[in-house]
Each structure stands twice: as C-alpha cells, then as structure tokens.
mmCIF file of C-alpha atoms in Angstrom:
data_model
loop_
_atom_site.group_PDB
_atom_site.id
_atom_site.type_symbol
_atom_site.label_atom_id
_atom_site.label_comp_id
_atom_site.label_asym_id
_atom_site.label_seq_id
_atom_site.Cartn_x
_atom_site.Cartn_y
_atom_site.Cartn_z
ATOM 1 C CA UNK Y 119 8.842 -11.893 -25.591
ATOM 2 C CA UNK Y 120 9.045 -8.661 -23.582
ATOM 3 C CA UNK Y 121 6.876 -7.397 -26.327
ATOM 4 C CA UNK Y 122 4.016 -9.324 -25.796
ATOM 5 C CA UNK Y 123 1.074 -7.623 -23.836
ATOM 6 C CA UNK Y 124 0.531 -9.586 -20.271
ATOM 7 C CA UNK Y 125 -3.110 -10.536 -20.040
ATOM 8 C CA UNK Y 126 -4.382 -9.641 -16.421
ATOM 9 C CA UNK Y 127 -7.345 -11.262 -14.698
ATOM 10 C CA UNK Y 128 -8.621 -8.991 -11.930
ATOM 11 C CA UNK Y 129 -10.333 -10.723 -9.096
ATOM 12 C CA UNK Y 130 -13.040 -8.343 -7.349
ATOM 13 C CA UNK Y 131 -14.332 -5.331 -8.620
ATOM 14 C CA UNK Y 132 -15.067 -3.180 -5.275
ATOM 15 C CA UNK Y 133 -13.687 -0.083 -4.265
ATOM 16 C CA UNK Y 134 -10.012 -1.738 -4.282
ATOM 17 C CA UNK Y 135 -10.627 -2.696 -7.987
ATOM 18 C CA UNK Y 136 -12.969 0.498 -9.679
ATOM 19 C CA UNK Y 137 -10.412 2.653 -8.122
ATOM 20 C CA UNK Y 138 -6.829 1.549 -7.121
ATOM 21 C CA UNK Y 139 -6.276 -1.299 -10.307
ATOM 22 C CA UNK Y 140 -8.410 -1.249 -13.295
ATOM 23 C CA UNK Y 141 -7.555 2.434 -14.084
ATOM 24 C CA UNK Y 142 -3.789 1.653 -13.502
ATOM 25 C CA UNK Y 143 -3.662 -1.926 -15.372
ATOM 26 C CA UNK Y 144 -5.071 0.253 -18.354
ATOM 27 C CA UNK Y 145 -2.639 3.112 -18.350
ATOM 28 C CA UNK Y 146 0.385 0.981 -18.150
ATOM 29 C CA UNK Y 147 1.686 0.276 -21.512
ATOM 30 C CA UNK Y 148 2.025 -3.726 -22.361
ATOM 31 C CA UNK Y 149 -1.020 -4.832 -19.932
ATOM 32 C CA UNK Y 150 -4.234 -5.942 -20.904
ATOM 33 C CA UNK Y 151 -7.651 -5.799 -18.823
ATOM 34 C CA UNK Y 152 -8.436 -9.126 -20.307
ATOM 35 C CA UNK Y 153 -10.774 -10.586 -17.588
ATOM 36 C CA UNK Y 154 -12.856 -9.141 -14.183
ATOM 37 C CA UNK Y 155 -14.552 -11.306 -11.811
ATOM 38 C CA UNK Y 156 -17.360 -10.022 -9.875
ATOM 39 C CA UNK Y 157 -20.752 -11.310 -8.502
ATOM 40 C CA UNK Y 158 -21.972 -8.146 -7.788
ATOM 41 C CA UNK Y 159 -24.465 -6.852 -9.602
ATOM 42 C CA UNK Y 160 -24.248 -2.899 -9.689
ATOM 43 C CA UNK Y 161 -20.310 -3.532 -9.706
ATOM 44 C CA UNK Y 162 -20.477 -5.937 -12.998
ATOM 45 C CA UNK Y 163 -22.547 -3.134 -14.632
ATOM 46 C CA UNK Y 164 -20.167 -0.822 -13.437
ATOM 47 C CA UNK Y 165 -17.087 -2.930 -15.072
ATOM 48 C CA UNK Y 166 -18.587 -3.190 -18.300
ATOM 49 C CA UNK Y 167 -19.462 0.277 -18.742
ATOM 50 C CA UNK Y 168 -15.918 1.553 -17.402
ATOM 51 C CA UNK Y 169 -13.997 -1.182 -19.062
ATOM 52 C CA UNK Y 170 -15.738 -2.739 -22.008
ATOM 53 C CA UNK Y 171 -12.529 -4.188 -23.215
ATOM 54 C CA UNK Y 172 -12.828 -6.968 -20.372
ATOM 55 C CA UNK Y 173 -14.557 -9.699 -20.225
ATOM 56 C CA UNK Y 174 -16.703 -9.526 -16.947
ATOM 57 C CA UNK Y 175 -17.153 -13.577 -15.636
ATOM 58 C CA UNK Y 176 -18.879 -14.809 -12.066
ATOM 59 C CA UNK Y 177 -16.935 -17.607 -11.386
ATOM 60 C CA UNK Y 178 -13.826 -17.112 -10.126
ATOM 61 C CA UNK Y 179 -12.284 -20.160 -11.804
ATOM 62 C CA UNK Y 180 -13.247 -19.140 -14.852
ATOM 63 C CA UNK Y 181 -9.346 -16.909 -14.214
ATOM 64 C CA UNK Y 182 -7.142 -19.899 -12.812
ATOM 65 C CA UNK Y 183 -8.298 -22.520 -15.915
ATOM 66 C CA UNK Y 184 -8.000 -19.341 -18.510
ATOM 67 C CA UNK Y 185 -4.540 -20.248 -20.278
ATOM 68 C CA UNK Y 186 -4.472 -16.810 -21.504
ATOM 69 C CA UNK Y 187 -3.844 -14.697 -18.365
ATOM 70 C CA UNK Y 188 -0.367 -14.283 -17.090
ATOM 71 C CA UNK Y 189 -1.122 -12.376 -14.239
ATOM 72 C CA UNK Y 190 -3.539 -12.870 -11.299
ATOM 73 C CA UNK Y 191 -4.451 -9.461 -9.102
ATOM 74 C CA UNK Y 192 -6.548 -10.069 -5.907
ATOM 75 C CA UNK Y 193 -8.378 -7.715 -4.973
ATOM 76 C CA UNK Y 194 -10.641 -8.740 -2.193
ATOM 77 C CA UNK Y 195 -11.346 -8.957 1.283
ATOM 78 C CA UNK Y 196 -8.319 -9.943 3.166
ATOM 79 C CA UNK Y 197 -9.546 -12.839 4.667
ATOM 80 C CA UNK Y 198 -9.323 -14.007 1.346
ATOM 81 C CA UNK Y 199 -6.211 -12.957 0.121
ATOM 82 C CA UNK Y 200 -4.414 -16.116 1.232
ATOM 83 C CA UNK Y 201 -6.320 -18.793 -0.406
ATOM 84 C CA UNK Y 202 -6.636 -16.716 -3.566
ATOM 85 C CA UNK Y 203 -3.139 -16.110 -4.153
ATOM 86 C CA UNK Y 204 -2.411 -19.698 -3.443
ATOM 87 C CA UNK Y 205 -4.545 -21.001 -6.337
ATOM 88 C CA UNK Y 206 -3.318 -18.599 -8.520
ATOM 89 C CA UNK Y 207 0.288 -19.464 -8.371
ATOM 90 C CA UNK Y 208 -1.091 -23.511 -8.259
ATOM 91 C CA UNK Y 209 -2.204 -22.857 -11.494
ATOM 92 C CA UNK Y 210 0.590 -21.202 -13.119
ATOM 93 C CA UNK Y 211 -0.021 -17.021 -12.878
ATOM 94 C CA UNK Y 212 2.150 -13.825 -11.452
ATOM 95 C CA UNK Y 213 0.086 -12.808 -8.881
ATOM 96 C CA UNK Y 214 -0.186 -9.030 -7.183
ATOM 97 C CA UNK Y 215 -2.192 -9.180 -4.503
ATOM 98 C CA UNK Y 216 -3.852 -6.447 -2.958
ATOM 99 C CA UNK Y 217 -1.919 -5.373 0.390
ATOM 100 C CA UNK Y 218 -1.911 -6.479 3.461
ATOM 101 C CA UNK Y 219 -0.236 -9.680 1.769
ATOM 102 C CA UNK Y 220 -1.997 -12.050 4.226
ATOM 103 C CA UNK Y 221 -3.457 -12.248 7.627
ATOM 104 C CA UNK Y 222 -0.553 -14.318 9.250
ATOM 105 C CA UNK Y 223 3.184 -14.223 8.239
ATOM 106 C CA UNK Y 224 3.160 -18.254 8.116
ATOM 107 C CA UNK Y 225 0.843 -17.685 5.676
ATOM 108 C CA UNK Y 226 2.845 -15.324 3.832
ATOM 109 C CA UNK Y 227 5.599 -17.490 4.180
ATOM 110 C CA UNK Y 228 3.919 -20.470 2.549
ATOM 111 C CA UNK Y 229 2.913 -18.615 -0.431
ATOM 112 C CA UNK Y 230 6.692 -17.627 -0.870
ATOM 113 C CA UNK Y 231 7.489 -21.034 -1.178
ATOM 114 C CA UNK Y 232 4.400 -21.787 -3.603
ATOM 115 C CA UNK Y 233 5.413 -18.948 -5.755
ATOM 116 C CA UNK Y 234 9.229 -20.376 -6.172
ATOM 117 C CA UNK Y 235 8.524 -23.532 -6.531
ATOM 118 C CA UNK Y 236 6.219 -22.663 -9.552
ATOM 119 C CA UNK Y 237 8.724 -19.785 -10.273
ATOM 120 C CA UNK Y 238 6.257 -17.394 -10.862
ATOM 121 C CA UNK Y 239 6.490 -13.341 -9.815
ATOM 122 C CA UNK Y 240 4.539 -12.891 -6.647
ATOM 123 C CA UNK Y 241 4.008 -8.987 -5.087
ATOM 124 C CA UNK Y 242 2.086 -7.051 -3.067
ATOM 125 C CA UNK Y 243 -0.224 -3.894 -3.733
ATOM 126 C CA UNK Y 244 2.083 -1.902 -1.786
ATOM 127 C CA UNK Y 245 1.087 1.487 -3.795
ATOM 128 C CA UNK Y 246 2.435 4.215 -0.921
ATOM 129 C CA UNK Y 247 5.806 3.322 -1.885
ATOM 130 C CA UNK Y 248 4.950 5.207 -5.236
ATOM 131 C CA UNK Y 249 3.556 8.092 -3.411
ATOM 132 C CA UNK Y 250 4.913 11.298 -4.283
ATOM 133 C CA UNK Y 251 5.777 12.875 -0.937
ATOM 134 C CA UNK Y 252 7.010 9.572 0.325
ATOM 135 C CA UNK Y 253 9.724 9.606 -2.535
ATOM 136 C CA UNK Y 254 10.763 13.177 -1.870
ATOM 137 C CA UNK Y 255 11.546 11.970 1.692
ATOM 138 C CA UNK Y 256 13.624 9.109 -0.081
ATOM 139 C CA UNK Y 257 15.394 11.871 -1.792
ATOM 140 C CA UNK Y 258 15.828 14.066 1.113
ATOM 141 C CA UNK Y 259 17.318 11.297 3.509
ATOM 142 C CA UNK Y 260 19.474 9.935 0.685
ATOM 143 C CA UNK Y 261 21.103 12.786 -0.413
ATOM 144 C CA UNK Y 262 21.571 13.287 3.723
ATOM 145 C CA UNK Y 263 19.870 16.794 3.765
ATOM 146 C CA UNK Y 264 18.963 16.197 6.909
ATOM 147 C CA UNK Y 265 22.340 14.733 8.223
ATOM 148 C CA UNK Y 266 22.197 11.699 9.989
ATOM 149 C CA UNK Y 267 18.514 10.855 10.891
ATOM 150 C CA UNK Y 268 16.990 10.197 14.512
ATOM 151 C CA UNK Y 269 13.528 10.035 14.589
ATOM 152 C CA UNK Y 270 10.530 10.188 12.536
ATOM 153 C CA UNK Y 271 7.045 10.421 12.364
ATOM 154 C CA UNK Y 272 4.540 9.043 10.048
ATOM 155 C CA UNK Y 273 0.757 9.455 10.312
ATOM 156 C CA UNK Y 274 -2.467 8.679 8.154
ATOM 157 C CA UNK Y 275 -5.113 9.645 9.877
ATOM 158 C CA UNK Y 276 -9.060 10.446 9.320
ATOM 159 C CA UNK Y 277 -12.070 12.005 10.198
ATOM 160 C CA UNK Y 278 -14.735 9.637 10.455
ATOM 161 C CA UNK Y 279 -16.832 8.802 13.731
ATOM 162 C CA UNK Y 280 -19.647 6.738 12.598
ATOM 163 C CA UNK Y 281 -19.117 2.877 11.806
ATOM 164 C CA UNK Y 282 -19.737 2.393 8.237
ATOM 165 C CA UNK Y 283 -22.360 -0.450 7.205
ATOM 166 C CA UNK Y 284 -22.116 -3.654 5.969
ATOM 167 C CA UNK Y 285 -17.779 -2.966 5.619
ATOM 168 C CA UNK Y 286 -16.101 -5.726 6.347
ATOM 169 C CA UNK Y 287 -13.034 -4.110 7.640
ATOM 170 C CA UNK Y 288 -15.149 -2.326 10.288
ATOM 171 C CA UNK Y 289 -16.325 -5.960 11.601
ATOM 172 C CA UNK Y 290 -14.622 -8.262 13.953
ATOM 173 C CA UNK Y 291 -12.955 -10.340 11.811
ATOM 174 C CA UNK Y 292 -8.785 -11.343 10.891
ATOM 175 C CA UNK Y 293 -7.262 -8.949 9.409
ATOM 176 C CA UNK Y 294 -9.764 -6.142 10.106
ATOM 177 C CA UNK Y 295 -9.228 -2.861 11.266
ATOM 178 C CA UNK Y 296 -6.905 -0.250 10.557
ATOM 179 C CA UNK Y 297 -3.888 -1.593 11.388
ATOM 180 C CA UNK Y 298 -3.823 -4.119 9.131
ATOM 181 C CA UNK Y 299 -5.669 -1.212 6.555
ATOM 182 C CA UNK Y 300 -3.153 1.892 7.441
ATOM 183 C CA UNK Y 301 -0.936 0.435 9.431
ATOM 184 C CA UNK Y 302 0.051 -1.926 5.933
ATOM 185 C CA UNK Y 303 1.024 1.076 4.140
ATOM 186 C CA UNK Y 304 3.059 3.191 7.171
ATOM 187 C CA UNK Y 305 4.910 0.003 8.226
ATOM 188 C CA UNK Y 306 5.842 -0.766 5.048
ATOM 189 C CA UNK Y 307 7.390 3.059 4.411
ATOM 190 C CA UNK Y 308 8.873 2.490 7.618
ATOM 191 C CA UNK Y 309 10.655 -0.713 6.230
ATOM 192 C CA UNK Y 310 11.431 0.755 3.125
ATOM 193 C CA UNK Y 311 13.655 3.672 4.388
ATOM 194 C CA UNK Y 312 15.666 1.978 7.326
ATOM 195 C CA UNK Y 313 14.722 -1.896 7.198
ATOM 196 C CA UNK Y 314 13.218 -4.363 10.182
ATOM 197 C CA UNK Y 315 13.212 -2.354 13.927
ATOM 198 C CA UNK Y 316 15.105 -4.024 16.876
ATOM 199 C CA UNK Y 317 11.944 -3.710 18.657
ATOM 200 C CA UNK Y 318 8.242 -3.133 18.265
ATOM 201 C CA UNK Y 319 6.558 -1.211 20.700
ATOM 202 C CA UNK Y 320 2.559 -0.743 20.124
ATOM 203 C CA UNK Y 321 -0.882 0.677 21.821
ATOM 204 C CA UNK Y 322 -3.830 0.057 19.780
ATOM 205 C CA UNK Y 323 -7.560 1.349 20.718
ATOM 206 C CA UNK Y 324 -11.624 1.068 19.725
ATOM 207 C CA UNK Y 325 -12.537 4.981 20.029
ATOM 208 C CA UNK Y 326 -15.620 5.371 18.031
ATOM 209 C CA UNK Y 327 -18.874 4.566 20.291
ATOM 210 C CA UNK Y 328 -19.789 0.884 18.742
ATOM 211 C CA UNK Y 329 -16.296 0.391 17.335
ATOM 212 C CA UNK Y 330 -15.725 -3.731 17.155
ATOM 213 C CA UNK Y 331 -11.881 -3.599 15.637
ATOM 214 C CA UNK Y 332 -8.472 -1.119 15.851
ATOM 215 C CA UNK Y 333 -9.574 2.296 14.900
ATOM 216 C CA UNK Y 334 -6.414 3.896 15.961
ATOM 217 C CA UNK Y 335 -3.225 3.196 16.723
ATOM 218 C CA UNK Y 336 0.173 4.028 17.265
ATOM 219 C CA UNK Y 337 3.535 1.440 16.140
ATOM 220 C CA UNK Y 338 6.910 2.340 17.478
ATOM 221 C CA UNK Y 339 9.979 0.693 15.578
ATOM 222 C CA UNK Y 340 12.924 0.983 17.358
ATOM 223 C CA UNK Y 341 16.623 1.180 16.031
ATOM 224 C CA UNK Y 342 19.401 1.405 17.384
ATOM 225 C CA UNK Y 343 19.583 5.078 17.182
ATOM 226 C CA UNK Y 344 16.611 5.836 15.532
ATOM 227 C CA UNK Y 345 13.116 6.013 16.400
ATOM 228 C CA UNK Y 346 9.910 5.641 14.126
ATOM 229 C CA UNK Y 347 6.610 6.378 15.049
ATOM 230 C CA UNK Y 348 3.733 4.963 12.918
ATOM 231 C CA UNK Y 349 0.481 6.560 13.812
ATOM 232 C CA UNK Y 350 -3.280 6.378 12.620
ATOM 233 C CA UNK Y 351 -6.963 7.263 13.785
ATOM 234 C CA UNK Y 352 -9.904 7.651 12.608
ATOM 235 C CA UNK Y 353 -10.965 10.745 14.778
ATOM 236 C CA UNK Y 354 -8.356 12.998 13.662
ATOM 237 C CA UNK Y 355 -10.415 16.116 12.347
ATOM 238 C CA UNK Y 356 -7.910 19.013 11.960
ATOM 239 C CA UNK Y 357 -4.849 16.819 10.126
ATOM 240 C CA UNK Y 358 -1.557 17.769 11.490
ATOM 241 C CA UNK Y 359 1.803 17.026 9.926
ATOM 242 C CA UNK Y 360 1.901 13.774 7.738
ATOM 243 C CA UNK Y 361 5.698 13.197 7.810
ATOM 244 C CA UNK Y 362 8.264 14.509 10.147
ATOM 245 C CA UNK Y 363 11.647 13.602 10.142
ATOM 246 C CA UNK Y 364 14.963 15.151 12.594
ATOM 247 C CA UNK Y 365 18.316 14.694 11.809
ATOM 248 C CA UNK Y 366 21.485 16.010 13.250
ATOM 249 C CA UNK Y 367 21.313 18.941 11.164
ATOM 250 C CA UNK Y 368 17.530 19.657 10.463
ATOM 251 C CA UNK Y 369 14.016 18.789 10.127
ATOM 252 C CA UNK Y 370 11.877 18.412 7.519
ATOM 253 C CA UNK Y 371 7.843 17.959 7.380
ATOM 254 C CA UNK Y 372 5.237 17.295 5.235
ATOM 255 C CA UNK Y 373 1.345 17.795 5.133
ATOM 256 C CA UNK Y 374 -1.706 16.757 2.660
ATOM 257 C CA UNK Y 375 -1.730 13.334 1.389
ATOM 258 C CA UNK Y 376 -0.500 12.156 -2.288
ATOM 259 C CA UNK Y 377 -2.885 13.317 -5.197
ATOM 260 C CA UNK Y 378 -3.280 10.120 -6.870
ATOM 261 C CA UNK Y 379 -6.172 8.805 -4.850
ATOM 262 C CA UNK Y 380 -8.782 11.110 -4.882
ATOM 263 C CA UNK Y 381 -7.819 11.703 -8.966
ATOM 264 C CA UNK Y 382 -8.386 7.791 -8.716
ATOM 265 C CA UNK Y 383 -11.689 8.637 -7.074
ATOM 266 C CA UNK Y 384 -13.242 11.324 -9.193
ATOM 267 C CA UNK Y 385 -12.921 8.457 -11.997
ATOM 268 C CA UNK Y 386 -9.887 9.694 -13.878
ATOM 269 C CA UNK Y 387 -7.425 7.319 -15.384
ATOM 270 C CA UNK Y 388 -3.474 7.699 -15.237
ATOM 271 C CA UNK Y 389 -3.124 8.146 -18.784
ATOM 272 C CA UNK Y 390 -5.517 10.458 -19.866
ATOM 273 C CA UNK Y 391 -4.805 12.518 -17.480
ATOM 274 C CA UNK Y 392 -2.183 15.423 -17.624
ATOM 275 C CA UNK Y 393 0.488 16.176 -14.941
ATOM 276 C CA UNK Y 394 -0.684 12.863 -13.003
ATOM 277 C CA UNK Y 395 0.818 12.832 -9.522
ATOM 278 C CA UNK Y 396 2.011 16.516 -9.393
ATOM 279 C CA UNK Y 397 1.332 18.153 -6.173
ATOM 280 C CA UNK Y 398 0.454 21.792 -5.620
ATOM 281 C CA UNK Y 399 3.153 24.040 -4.552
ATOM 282 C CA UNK Y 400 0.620 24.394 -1.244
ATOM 283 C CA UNK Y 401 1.517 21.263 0.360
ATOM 284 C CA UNK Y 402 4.892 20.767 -0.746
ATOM 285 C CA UNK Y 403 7.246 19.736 2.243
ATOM 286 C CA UNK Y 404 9.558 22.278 4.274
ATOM 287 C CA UNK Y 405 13.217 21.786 5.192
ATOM 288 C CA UNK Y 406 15.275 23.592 8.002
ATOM 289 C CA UNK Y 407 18.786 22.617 7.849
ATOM 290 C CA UNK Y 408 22.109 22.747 7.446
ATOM 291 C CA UNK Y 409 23.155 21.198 4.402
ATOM 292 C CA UNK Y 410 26.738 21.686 2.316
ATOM 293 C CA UNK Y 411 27.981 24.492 4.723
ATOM 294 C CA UNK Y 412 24.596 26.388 4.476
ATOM 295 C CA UNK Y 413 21.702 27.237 6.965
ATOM 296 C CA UNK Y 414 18.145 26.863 4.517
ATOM 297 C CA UNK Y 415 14.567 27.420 5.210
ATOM 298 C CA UNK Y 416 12.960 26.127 2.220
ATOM 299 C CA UNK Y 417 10.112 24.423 0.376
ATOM 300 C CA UNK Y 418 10.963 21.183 -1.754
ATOM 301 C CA UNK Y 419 8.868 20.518 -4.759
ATOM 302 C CA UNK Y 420 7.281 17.160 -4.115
ATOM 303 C CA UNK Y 421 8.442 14.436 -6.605
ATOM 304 C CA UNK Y 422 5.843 13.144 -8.898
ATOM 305 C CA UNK Y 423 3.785 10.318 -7.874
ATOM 306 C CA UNK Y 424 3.616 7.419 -9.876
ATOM 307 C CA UNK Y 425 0.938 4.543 -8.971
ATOM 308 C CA UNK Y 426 1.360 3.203 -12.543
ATOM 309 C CA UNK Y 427 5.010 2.680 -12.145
ATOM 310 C CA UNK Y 428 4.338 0.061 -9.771
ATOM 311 C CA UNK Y 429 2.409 -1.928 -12.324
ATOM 312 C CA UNK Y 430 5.155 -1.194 -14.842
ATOM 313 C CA UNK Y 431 7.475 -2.569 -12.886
ATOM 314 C CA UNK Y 432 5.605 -5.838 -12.393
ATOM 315 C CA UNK Y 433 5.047 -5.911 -16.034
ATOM 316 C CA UNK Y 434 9.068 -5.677 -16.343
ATOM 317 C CA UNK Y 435 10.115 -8.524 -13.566
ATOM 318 C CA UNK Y 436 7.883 -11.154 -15.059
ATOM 319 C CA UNK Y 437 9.104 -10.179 -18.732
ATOM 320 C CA UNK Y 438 12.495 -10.600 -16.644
ATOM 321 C CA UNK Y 439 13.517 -7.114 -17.858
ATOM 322 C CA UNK Y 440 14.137 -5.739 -14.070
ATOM 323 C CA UNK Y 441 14.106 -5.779 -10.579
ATOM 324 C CA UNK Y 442 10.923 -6.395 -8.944
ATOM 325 C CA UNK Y 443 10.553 -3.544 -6.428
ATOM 326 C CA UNK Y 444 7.738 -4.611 -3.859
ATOM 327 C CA UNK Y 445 9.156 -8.194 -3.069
ATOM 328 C CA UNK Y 446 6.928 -10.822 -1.371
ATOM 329 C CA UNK Y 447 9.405 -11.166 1.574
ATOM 330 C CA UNK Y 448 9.754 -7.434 2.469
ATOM 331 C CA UNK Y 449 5.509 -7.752 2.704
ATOM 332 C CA UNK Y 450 5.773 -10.606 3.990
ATOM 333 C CA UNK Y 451 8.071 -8.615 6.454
ATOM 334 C CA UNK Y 452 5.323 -6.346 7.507
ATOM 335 C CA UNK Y 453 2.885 -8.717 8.595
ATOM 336 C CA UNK Y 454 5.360 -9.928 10.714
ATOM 337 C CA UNK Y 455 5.623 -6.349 12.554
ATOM 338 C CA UNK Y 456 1.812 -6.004 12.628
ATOM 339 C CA UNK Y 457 1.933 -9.070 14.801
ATOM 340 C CA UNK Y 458 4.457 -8.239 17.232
ATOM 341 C CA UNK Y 459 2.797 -5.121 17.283
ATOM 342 C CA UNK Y 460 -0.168 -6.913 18.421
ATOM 343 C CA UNK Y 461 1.733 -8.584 20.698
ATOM 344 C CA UNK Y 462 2.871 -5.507 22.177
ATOM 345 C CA UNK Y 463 -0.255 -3.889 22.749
ATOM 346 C CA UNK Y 464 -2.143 -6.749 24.301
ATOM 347 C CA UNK Y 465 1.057 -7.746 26.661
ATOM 348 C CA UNK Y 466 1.613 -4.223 27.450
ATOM 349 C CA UNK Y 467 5.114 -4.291 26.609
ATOM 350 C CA UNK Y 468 7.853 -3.805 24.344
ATOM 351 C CA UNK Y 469 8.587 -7.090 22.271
ATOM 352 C CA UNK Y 470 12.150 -8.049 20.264
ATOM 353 C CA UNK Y 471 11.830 -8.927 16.857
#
C-alpha cells in the first residue's frame, strides 16, 4: 500500500501554487500532480506548460467527485480556506491546506472534528518549520549551546511601501494582512520551539500611506521565564538580524532568509536542482558562548533546508508509515494566538491565554 503513488488535486494555481506546491508535489517521490484547478486564464496556460502531466479542470468539483485523488491541497485565498477544506474531508481526501489554517480557531476547530470523524490526515502548509536556519536554531537550543534560553527574537520583515493592486491580502478583508501572512509562519516557530505563551501581548499598525489592513506588527509571547518577540513590517529597508536568541551562557543570531524561496521563484524545482536548501557560508548564523567548559566565537553552518520533506512527510502519515509533523491542532493553535493578539492590540493590553 505504502507503495502506491498518492494522487494530489491542487486547488488554485496563483503564486501559492506555481511556486510554493506544484514544484514540491513533483520532487517528492510517491506523489502525483494528477489534477490543478484554476479559472484563470494566463495561470491555466501557465500549469499546462509547467506541468503537462496534470490535468488542468475549471470546476472545482471536478477534485471532490474524482475517486482517484487521495489528497486535497488548498491553495487559495484564505477566506476560502475554511469551506474548502471542509468539502474536501466531506468527501473523503487528506487535505494540506495552505497556512494560515483558517480565519477563526472555531473554525479550525470544526474542521478537526470533520477530519476525525472521516479519519482522514488533515495539515497545514506550515513550510518555515522546514527552513534551514530555523532548524539550526532547533539544533542549537537542543543541544543547549546556548544554556538555558531567555529571550528571543524573530523577525520577517520587507521593503515595500506601495500597496500592491488588485491583492487580496492588501484589502480589508478576514484574514488579511500580514499578521495572519507573516505573523502565521513566526508564531508558529514560536510554538514549535517552546509551546503556547502564558500571555500574548501585541501592537499592530497601517504604516504605508493608503494602507487598509496590518502592515506591521509586533507579537510578544510570554513564558514564564522566557520572552519571545515576533516582529514584521513592511517598511524595513536595511534588514537587521532575523533570529536572535540569549541564553544564560550566550547568544546566537542569524541574518538572510532561507534559500528555498527565491530558488522556488526563479522557477527551479527541488529535484533537479543540486545542493537544494544549502546556504552560503555568508549568512550562516554566529554563536558567542560558553558551551562544554569553553568560551567560542563561531559561525555554524546552517542545516539544509528541506521544503520537500514536509510533503514527504504527509505522503508518510497518510500511508500510516510516520508521524505527521505539522498537526492540525498545533495550527489550529496559532490562530488562536493571532486572535488574542488581536485582542491585545485593540484593548491595549496584555491578554491570558
């Protein structure tokens, strides 16, 4: 059975689909592109030329009533993420679903339910998780380089001060903005390394002239003795540190941003291309510590990052072959601190979780 390629349906062929899942599904050994849907018609041109090995359809039902697909991926706006997701686990598929998971954690919550009553594999396109520099930090802090950690910094910012047209995200709308966008990825990182906060404390801000939704932010999760500080904007020209981190015996940091996406950009697919995910020695992290009875200054060679292994992974839970890594509840999880983080900023106030 584990043998067997899984036949995906991918729902929306925009920028989340051209670049962050049809070039993965493809490189992971034991899935099949089997069917896109997309009404689009520069980005239905686009699908058959890129992936001819898929059957491009309109009509999005033409993936819940196809017998042949195992596995759903949405990959559209997030207002429709939610109803989606639900009618693909109604009619019998795995379904990864672009992140953020939903608008609402009720929502999220309900789909939870859907998805085990109908015992079907249901995840979350949390791809940062299979970042490069964020696993070297995973490393660092669990081989306790850095003694016991305090605080920590995370940012993902960008340098854009014009609105851009006809983008949904940039509209006022659920789930716009980049908190929901950004803020997905650093919360769930967050989440990942220490678990859910005591406390949420947020300020959120329009700072572009015209700006209708969040275009920065900044999330602080608070521990009992640690503090993490999630931050994003998109007016950040001269990028500072990505990742910081203190401990009682050092500090590490980290600048540039994973190499995956812009590879994923410039058209290149996982596995045709060598050395995927390596980083240049140039924006490798730097540790000062003490660490086994010695002081070190050094650089640590970023691990390798691995988009595809999230796929593979999938692949491996639904075959029931292991553990499936990005679980609905931990997304589900980080909706729920976007919207006490919401909370926060509009009451002015720090809010228990």
């Amino acid at each position: 059975m584990a043998n067997n390629p899984l036949n995906v349906g991918l729902i929306g062929f925009g920028i989340a689909g051209q670049v962050f899942h049809a070039p993965i599904i493809v490189s992971v050994p034991g899935l099949h592109l089997y069917k896109i849907r997309e009404s689009r018609p520069a980005n239905i041109a686009l699908a058959n030329q890129r992936f001819p090995q898929a059957t491009v359809v309109t009509d999005v039902d033409d993936l819940f009533k196809d017998q042949a697909i195992d596995l759903i991926v949405v990959a559209t706006s997030n207002t429709s993420h939610f109803e989606l997701t639900k009618r693909a686990l109604e009619a019998g598929k795995h379904v990864l679903v672009e992140k953020p998971f939903t608008i609402a954690s009720a929502d999220a919550d309900e789909l939870i339910a859907i998805a085990k009553k109908h015992n079907r594999v249901l995840t979350v396109h949390h791809n940062r998780r299979f970042d490069g520099d964020f696993n070297t930090i995973r490393k660092v802090i669990k081989e306790g380089m850095l003694g016991t950690v305090v605080e920590m910094e995370i940012h993902y910012d960008r340098f854009r001060n014009y609105l851009k047209p006809n983008a949904w995200r940039e509209e006022d709308l659920p789930g716009s903005g980049i908190l929901y966008d950004l803020g997905s990825h650093l919360i769930d990182q967050a989440l990942t390394l220490f678990g859910m906060p005591k406390e949420v404390s947020a300020f959120t801000a329009q700072q572009r002239a015209g700006s209708k939704t969040v275009d920065n932010f900044e999330v602080i999760l608070h521990y009992p003795a640690l503090k993490v500080t999630l931050k994003a904007g998109m007016l950040v020209r001269e990028q500072g540190y990505r990742f910081v981190i203190y401990g009682d015996q050092g500090t590490f940091v980290k600048s540039g941003i994973d190499v995956q996406e812009e590879a994923l950009k410039a058209g290149k697919i996982p596995a045709e291309t060598p050395n995927w995910g390596v980083e240049p020695e140039e924006i490798w992290g730097k540790i000062n510590t003490n660490y086994k009875g010695m002081h070190m200054v050094a650089k640590i060679e970023s691990e390798v990052g691995d988009y595809p292994g999230l796929y593979a992974n999938v692949r491996d839970a639904i075959h029931g072959t292991g553990r499936l890594e990005v679980t609905a509840g931990q997304s589900r999880d980080v909706i729920r601190i976007i919207e006490l983080a919401m909370q926060s900023a509009t009451e002015k106030k720090t809010v228990a979780v």
